[in-house]
């Protein structure tokens, strides 16, 4: 199981004074939940909303994480255009034995937006 953690607190830049801010992460999380259900991959991928991933300068941000796998933080996700790419990235992480998805196999938003790669908790200092 891979979890897609979606930051739902970042605001879309350009909100006017007194206007409710647009939070693209909320839209992304809802769209991802719909895609996961439509593709019947809920046994492989879960969507989790989180309040902050501390990458506020790159809204919308997600983190991909799976047990015994390297994880990723990815910024500048377009909540409308990158829904399928985000789910595709999560499914590729599911099938990658150690969580390392080769660069050539990553969707474009995943290739360009990686903020960090995070070792699994069982990592003992070996190269991936």
Short mmCIF file of N, CA and C in Angstrom, two decimals:
data_model
loop_
_atom_site.label_atom_id
_atom_site.label_comp_id
_atom_site.label_asym_id
_atom_site.label_seq_id
_atom_site.Cartn_x
_atom_site.Cartn_y
_atom_site.Cartn_z
N UNK A 1 0.86 -1.19 0.00
CA UNK A 1 0.00 0.00 0.00
C UNK A 1 0.89 1.24 0.00
N UNK A 2 0.57 2.15 -0.88
CA UNK A 2 1.23 3.45 -0.94
C UNK A 2 0.21 4.51 -0.57
N UNK A 3 0.64 5.45 0.23
CA UNK A 3 -0.24 6.56 0.59
C UNK A 3 0.22 7.82 -0.14
N UNK A 4 -0.79 8.54 -0.63
CA UNK A 4 -0.55 9.86 -1.22
C UNK A 4 -1.02 10.87 -0.18
N UNK A 5 -0.07 11.55 0.45
CA UNK A 5 -0.39 12.59 1.43
C UNK A 5 -0.51 13.90 0.66
N UNK A 6 -1.65 14.54 0.75
CA UNK A 6 -1.91 15.78 0.01
C UNK A 6 -2.03 16.93 1.00
N UNK A 7 -1.18 17.94 0.84
CA UNK A 7 -1.27 19.14 1.67
C UNK A 7 -2.53 19.91 1.28
N UNK A 8 -3.40 20.12 2.23
CA UNK A 8 -4.65 20.84 1.94
C UNK A 8 -4.67 22.24 2.54
N UNK A 9 -3.55 22.69 3.08
CA UNK A 9 -3.54 24.02 3.70
C UNK A 9 -2.96 25.11 2.80
N UNK A 10 -2.12 24.75 1.83
CA UNK A 10 -1.53 25.78 0.96
C UNK A 10 -2.60 26.48 0.16
N UNK A 11 -2.38 27.77 -0.02
CA UNK A 11 -3.32 28.60 -0.78
C UNK A 11 -2.76 28.88 -2.16
N UNK A 12 -3.65 28.95 -3.10
CA UNK A 12 -3.27 29.33 -4.46
C UNK A 12 -2.89 30.81 -4.42
N UNK A 13 -1.74 31.18 -4.95
CA UNK A 13 -1.36 32.60 -4.95
C UNK A 13 -2.38 33.45 -5.71
N UNK A 14 -2.53 34.68 -5.28
CA UNK A 14 -3.36 35.64 -6.00
C UNK A 14 -4.76 35.82 -5.46
N UNK A 15 -5.07 35.28 -4.30
CA UNK A 15 -6.41 35.49 -3.73
C UNK A 15 -6.54 36.96 -3.32
N UNK A 16 -7.69 37.52 -3.62
CA UNK A 16 -7.93 38.92 -3.28
C UNK A 16 -8.37 39.06 -1.83
N UNK A 17 -8.12 40.23 -1.27
CA UNK A 17 -8.50 40.54 0.11
C UNK A 17 -9.99 40.25 0.33
N UNK A 18 -10.31 39.54 1.40
CA UNK A 18 -11.68 39.23 1.75
C UNK A 18 -12.27 38.05 0.98
N UNK A 19 -11.53 37.54 0.03
CA UNK A 19 -12.00 36.41 -0.77
C UNK A 19 -11.51 35.11 -0.12
N UNK A 20 -12.35 34.10 -0.10
CA UNK A 20 -11.96 32.80 0.45
C UNK A 20 -10.81 32.25 -0.41
N UNK A 21 -9.70 31.87 0.22
CA UNK A 21 -8.56 31.39 -0.56
C UNK A 21 -8.88 30.04 -1.24
N UNK A 22 -8.34 29.87 -2.42
CA UNK A 22 -8.45 28.60 -3.13
C UNK A 22 -7.36 27.68 -2.60
N UNK A 23 -7.74 26.50 -2.20
CA UNK A 23 -6.80 25.52 -1.67
C UNK A 23 -6.75 24.34 -2.66
N UNK A 24 -5.76 24.36 -3.56
CA UNK A 24 -5.71 23.35 -4.61
C UNK A 24 -5.55 21.92 -4.08
N UNK A 25 -4.95 21.76 -2.93
CA UNK A 25 -4.77 20.42 -2.38
C UNK A 25 -6.09 19.72 -2.09
N UNK A 26 -7.06 20.48 -1.65
CA UNK A 26 -8.37 19.90 -1.39
C UNK A 26 -9.00 19.37 -2.68
N UNK A 27 -8.89 20.15 -3.74
CA UNK A 27 -9.40 19.72 -5.05
C UNK A 27 -8.66 18.47 -5.53
N UNK A 28 -7.34 18.48 -5.37
CA UNK A 28 -6.53 17.34 -5.79
C UNK A 28 -6.91 16.09 -5.01
N UNK A 29 -7.04 16.21 -3.69
CA UNK A 29 -7.38 15.05 -2.86
C UNK A 29 -8.72 14.46 -3.27
N UNK A 30 -9.70 15.31 -3.50
CA UNK A 30 -11.02 14.82 -3.93
C UNK A 30 -10.95 14.12 -5.28
N UNK A 31 -10.23 14.72 -6.22
CA UNK A 31 -10.10 14.11 -7.55
C UNK A 31 -9.35 12.79 -7.48
N UNK A 32 -8.32 12.72 -6.65
CA UNK A 32 -7.57 11.46 -6.50
C UNK A 32 -8.44 10.37 -5.89
N UNK A 33 -9.22 10.72 -4.88
CA UNK A 33 -10.12 9.74 -4.28
C UNK A 33 -11.09 9.18 -5.31
N UNK A 34 -11.61 10.03 -6.17
CA UNK A 34 -12.52 9.58 -7.23
C UNK A 34 -11.81 8.64 -8.20
N UNK A 35 -10.57 8.98 -8.59
CA UNK A 35 -9.81 8.14 -9.53
C UNK A 35 -9.47 6.79 -8.90
N UNK A 36 -9.07 6.81 -7.65
CA UNK A 36 -8.74 5.55 -6.96
C UNK A 36 -9.95 4.64 -6.94
N UNK A 37 -11.12 5.20 -6.64
CA UNK A 37 -12.35 4.41 -6.62
C UNK A 37 -12.71 3.93 -8.03
N UNK A 38 -12.63 4.81 -9.01
CA UNK A 38 -13.01 4.45 -10.39
C UNK A 38 -12.10 3.37 -10.97
N UNK A 39 -10.82 3.39 -10.59
CA UNK A 39 -9.87 2.40 -11.11
C UNK A 39 -9.75 1.18 -10.21
N UNK A 40 -10.51 1.15 -9.13
CA UNK A 40 -10.50 0.02 -8.19
C UNK A 40 -9.10 -0.33 -7.72
N UNK A 41 -8.34 0.70 -7.31
CA UNK A 41 -6.98 0.47 -6.82
C UNK A 41 -6.86 0.85 -5.34
N UNK A 42 -7.99 0.88 -4.64
CA UNK A 42 -7.98 1.23 -3.23
C UNK A 42 -7.21 0.26 -2.36
N UNK A 43 -6.93 -0.94 -2.85
CA UNK A 43 -6.12 -1.89 -2.11
C UNK A 43 -4.63 -1.61 -2.28
N UNK A 44 -4.29 -0.73 -3.23
CA UNK A 44 -2.89 -0.39 -3.51
C UNK A 44 -2.53 1.03 -3.12
N UNK A 45 -3.52 1.94 -3.20
CA UNK A 45 -3.26 3.37 -2.99
C UNK A 45 -4.33 3.97 -2.09
N UNK A 46 -3.89 4.79 -1.14
CA UNK A 46 -4.81 5.53 -0.27
C UNK A 46 -4.46 7.01 -0.35
N UNK A 47 -5.48 7.85 -0.26
CA UNK A 47 -5.29 9.30 -0.28
C UNK A 47 -5.52 9.82 1.13
N UNK A 48 -4.57 10.58 1.65
CA UNK A 48 -4.67 11.13 3.00
C UNK A 48 -4.44 12.64 2.95
N UNK A 49 -5.37 13.39 3.50
CA UNK A 49 -5.20 14.84 3.59
C UNK A 49 -4.34 15.15 4.81
N UNK A 50 -3.40 16.09 4.64
CA UNK A 50 -2.58 16.55 5.76
C UNK A 50 -2.61 18.07 5.78
N UNK A 51 -2.44 18.63 6.95
CA UNK A 51 -2.53 20.09 7.11
C UNK A 51 -1.33 20.83 6.56
N UNK A 52 -0.15 20.25 6.59
CA UNK A 52 1.00 20.99 6.09
C UNK A 52 2.15 20.04 5.81
N UNK A 53 2.75 20.20 4.64
CA UNK A 53 3.97 19.46 4.30
C UNK A 53 5.18 20.40 4.30
N UNK A 54 4.99 21.65 4.71
CA UNK A 54 6.06 22.64 4.86
C UNK A 54 6.80 22.93 3.55
N UNK A 55 6.08 22.91 2.45
CA UNK A 55 6.64 23.29 1.15
C UNK A 55 5.72 24.36 0.56
N UNK A 56 5.41 25.34 1.37
CA UNK A 56 4.40 26.34 1.04
C UNK A 56 4.73 27.16 -0.21
N UNK A 57 6.00 27.23 -0.57
CA UNK A 57 6.37 27.99 -1.76
C UNK A 57 6.15 27.21 -3.05
N UNK A 58 5.68 25.95 -2.93
CA UNK A 58 5.43 25.13 -4.12
C UNK A 58 4.05 24.46 -4.04
N UNK A 59 2.99 25.25 -3.85
CA UNK A 59 1.68 24.60 -3.79
C UNK A 59 1.33 24.06 -5.18
N UNK A 60 0.74 23.08 -5.26
CA UNK A 60 0.22 22.08 -4.34
C UNK A 60 1.29 20.99 -4.15
N UNK A 61 1.44 20.49 -2.94
CA UNK A 61 2.49 19.53 -2.63
C UNK A 61 1.89 18.22 -2.14
N UNK A 62 2.55 17.12 -2.53
CA UNK A 62 2.15 15.79 -2.08
C UNK A 62 3.38 15.07 -1.54
N UNK A 63 3.14 14.02 -0.78
CA UNK A 63 4.20 13.10 -0.37
C UNK A 63 3.69 11.70 -0.69
N UNK A 64 4.58 10.88 -1.25
CA UNK A 64 4.26 9.48 -1.53
C UNK A 64 5.07 8.63 -0.57
N UNK A 65 4.41 7.68 0.07
CA UNK A 65 5.09 6.87 1.08
C UNK A 65 4.51 5.47 1.11
N UNK A 66 5.39 4.49 1.25
CA UNK A 66 4.98 3.10 1.39
C UNK A 66 5.93 2.38 2.33
N UNK A 67 5.43 1.37 2.99
CA UNK A 67 6.25 0.64 3.96
C UNK A 67 7.45 0.00 3.26
N UNK A 68 8.62 0.16 3.86
CA UNK A 68 9.88 -0.37 3.34
C UNK A 68 10.24 0.17 1.96
N UNK A 69 9.75 1.35 1.63
CA UNK A 69 10.04 1.97 0.35
C UNK A 69 10.56 3.39 0.56
N UNK A 70 11.41 3.84 -0.34
CA UNK A 70 11.80 5.23 -0.35
C UNK A 70 10.55 6.05 -0.65
N UNK A 71 10.44 7.20 -0.02
CA UNK A 71 9.31 8.09 -0.23
C UNK A 71 9.74 9.34 -0.97
N UNK A 72 8.77 10.10 -1.42
CA UNK A 72 9.04 11.31 -2.19
C UNK A 72 8.13 12.44 -1.73
N UNK A 73 8.66 13.65 -1.74
CA UNK A 73 7.87 14.87 -1.59
C UNK A 73 7.94 15.56 -2.94
N UNK A 74 6.77 15.90 -3.48
CA UNK A 74 6.70 16.47 -4.82
C UNK A 74 5.89 17.76 -4.76
N UNK A 75 6.47 18.84 -5.25
CA UNK A 75 5.80 20.14 -5.22
C UNK A 75 5.34 20.58 -6.60
N UNK A 76 4.60 21.68 -6.60
CA UNK A 76 4.09 22.29 -7.83
C UNK A 76 3.20 21.36 -8.64
N UNK A 77 2.38 20.60 -7.95
CA UNK A 77 1.41 19.74 -8.62
C UNK A 77 0.22 20.60 -9.03
N UNK A 78 -0.21 20.46 -10.26
CA UNK A 78 -1.39 21.17 -10.74
C UNK A 78 -2.60 20.31 -10.39
N UNK A 79 -3.47 20.82 -9.54
CA UNK A 79 -4.60 20.06 -9.02
C UNK A 79 -5.55 19.61 -10.12
N UNK A 80 -5.55 20.27 -11.26
CA UNK A 80 -6.42 19.88 -12.37
C UNK A 80 -5.68 18.99 -13.37
N UNK A 81 -4.48 19.37 -13.73
CA UNK A 81 -3.76 18.69 -14.81
C UNK A 81 -2.99 17.44 -14.38
N UNK A 82 -2.65 17.32 -13.10
CA UNK A 82 -1.75 16.24 -12.68
C UNK A 82 -2.41 15.12 -11.87
N UNK A 83 -3.71 15.03 -11.91
CA UNK A 83 -4.40 13.99 -11.13
C UNK A 83 -3.97 12.61 -11.60
N UNK A 84 -4.06 12.36 -12.90
CA UNK A 84 -3.70 11.04 -13.43
C UNK A 84 -2.21 10.76 -13.23
N UNK A 85 -1.37 11.78 -13.43
CA UNK A 85 0.08 11.60 -13.22
C UNK A 85 0.39 11.26 -11.77
N UNK A 86 -0.32 11.89 -10.85
CA UNK A 86 -0.08 11.63 -9.43
C UNK A 86 -0.46 10.20 -9.07
N UNK A 87 -1.60 9.75 -9.56
CA UNK A 87 -2.00 8.36 -9.30
C UNK A 87 -1.04 7.40 -9.98
N UNK A 88 -0.61 7.72 -11.19
CA UNK A 88 0.36 6.89 -11.90
C UNK A 88 1.67 6.79 -11.12
N UNK A 89 2.13 7.90 -10.57
CA UNK A 89 3.36 7.89 -9.78
C UNK A 89 3.20 6.99 -8.56
N UNK A 90 2.06 7.07 -7.89
CA UNK A 90 1.82 6.22 -6.72
C UNK A 90 1.79 4.75 -7.11
N UNK A 91 1.16 4.42 -8.22
CA UNK A 91 1.11 3.02 -8.67
C UNK A 91 2.48 2.51 -9.07
N UNK A 92 3.32 3.38 -9.63
CA UNK A 92 4.70 2.97 -9.95
C UNK A 92 5.48 2.72 -8.67
N UNK A 93 5.23 3.50 -7.64
CA UNK A 93 5.90 3.28 -6.36
C UNK A 93 5.46 1.95 -5.75
N UNK A 94 4.19 1.59 -5.91
CA UNK A 94 3.69 0.31 -5.42
C UNK A 94 4.50 -0.83 -6.01
N UNK A 95 4.78 -0.78 -7.31
CA UNK A 95 5.46 -1.89 -7.98
C UNK A 95 6.98 -1.85 -7.87
N UNK A 96 7.54 -0.74 -7.46
CA UNK A 96 9.00 -0.63 -7.30
C UNK A 96 9.40 -1.34 -6.00
N UNK A 97 10.23 -2.36 -6.08
CA UNK A 97 10.55 -3.15 -4.88
C UNK A 97 11.04 -2.34 -3.69
N UNK A 98 11.89 -1.34 -3.93
CA UNK A 98 12.42 -0.54 -2.83
C UNK A 98 11.88 0.89 -2.83
N UNK A 99 11.00 1.19 -3.76
CA UNK A 99 10.43 2.53 -3.86
C UNK A 99 11.19 3.46 -4.77
N UNK A 100 12.29 3.01 -5.33
CA UNK A 100 13.04 3.85 -6.26
C UNK A 100 12.42 3.67 -7.64
N UNK A 101 11.77 4.71 -8.12
CA UNK A 101 11.16 4.68 -9.44
C UNK A 101 12.17 5.30 -10.41
N UNK A 102 12.64 4.54 -11.41
CA UNK A 102 13.62 5.11 -12.35
C UNK A 102 13.10 6.41 -12.97
N UNK A 103 13.99 7.35 -13.16
CA UNK A 103 13.62 8.65 -13.70
C UNK A 103 12.83 8.53 -15.00
N UNK A 104 13.24 7.64 -15.88
CA UNK A 104 12.57 7.49 -17.18
C UNK A 104 11.13 6.99 -17.04
N UNK A 105 10.80 6.35 -15.90
CA UNK A 105 9.46 5.81 -15.69
C UNK A 105 8.55 6.76 -14.91
N UNK A 106 9.09 7.89 -14.50
CA UNK A 106 8.28 8.83 -13.72
C UNK A 106 7.46 9.73 -14.63
N UNK A 107 6.21 10.02 -14.24
CA UNK A 107 5.43 11.00 -15.00
C UNK A 107 6.13 12.37 -14.94
N UNK A 108 5.90 13.24 -15.93
CA UNK A 108 6.60 14.54 -15.97
C UNK A 108 6.53 15.36 -14.67
N UNK A 109 5.36 15.44 -14.05
CA UNK A 109 5.27 16.25 -12.82
C UNK A 109 6.10 15.64 -11.69
N UNK A 110 6.24 14.34 -11.68
CA UNK A 110 7.05 13.64 -10.69
C UNK A 110 8.53 13.89 -10.98
N UNK A 111 8.91 13.84 -12.25
CA UNK A 111 10.30 14.06 -12.64
C UNK A 111 10.77 15.46 -12.27
N UNK A 112 9.92 16.46 -12.51
CA UNK A 112 10.31 17.86 -12.34
C UNK A 112 10.09 18.39 -10.93
N UNK A 113 9.16 17.81 -10.18
CA UNK A 113 8.76 18.44 -8.94
C UNK A 113 9.32 17.85 -7.66
N UNK A 114 10.24 16.89 -7.75
CA UNK A 114 10.74 16.26 -6.53
C UNK A 114 11.46 17.27 -5.65
N UNK A 115 10.98 17.41 -4.43
CA UNK A 115 11.58 18.28 -3.44
C UNK A 115 12.56 17.47 -2.60
N UNK A 116 12.17 16.22 -2.29
CA UNK A 116 13.02 15.36 -1.47
C UNK A 116 12.68 13.90 -1.71
N UNK A 117 13.66 13.06 -1.52
CA UNK A 117 13.47 11.62 -1.49
C UNK A 117 13.82 11.20 -0.07
N UNK A 118 12.96 10.42 0.55
CA UNK A 118 13.09 10.10 1.98
C UNK A 118 13.31 8.60 2.15
N UNK A 119 14.36 8.22 2.89
CA UNK A 119 14.62 6.80 3.08
C UNK A 119 13.53 6.11 3.91
N UNK A 120 13.36 4.82 3.68
CA UNK A 120 12.40 4.07 4.50
C UNK A 120 12.92 3.95 5.93
N UNK A 121 12.03 3.68 6.86
CA UNK A 121 12.43 3.61 8.27
C UNK A 121 13.39 2.46 8.54
N UNK A 122 13.40 1.44 7.69
CA UNK A 122 14.32 0.32 7.91
C UNK A 122 15.66 0.52 7.19
N UNK A 123 15.91 1.71 6.67
CA UNK A 123 17.14 2.01 5.94
C UNK A 123 18.33 1.94 6.89
N UNK A 124 19.39 1.28 6.45
CA UNK A 124 20.57 1.10 7.30
C UNK A 124 21.83 1.69 6.68
N UNK A 125 21.68 2.67 5.82
CA UNK A 125 22.84 3.35 5.26
C UNK A 125 23.38 2.78 3.97
N UNK A 126 22.68 1.81 3.40
CA UNK A 126 23.11 1.25 2.12
C UNK A 126 22.63 2.15 1.00
N UNK A 127 23.30 2.05 -0.13
CA UNK A 127 22.81 2.77 -1.31
C UNK A 127 21.57 2.07 -1.82
N UNK A 128 20.61 2.82 -2.35
CA UNK A 128 19.36 2.21 -2.84
C UNK A 128 19.57 1.28 -4.02
#
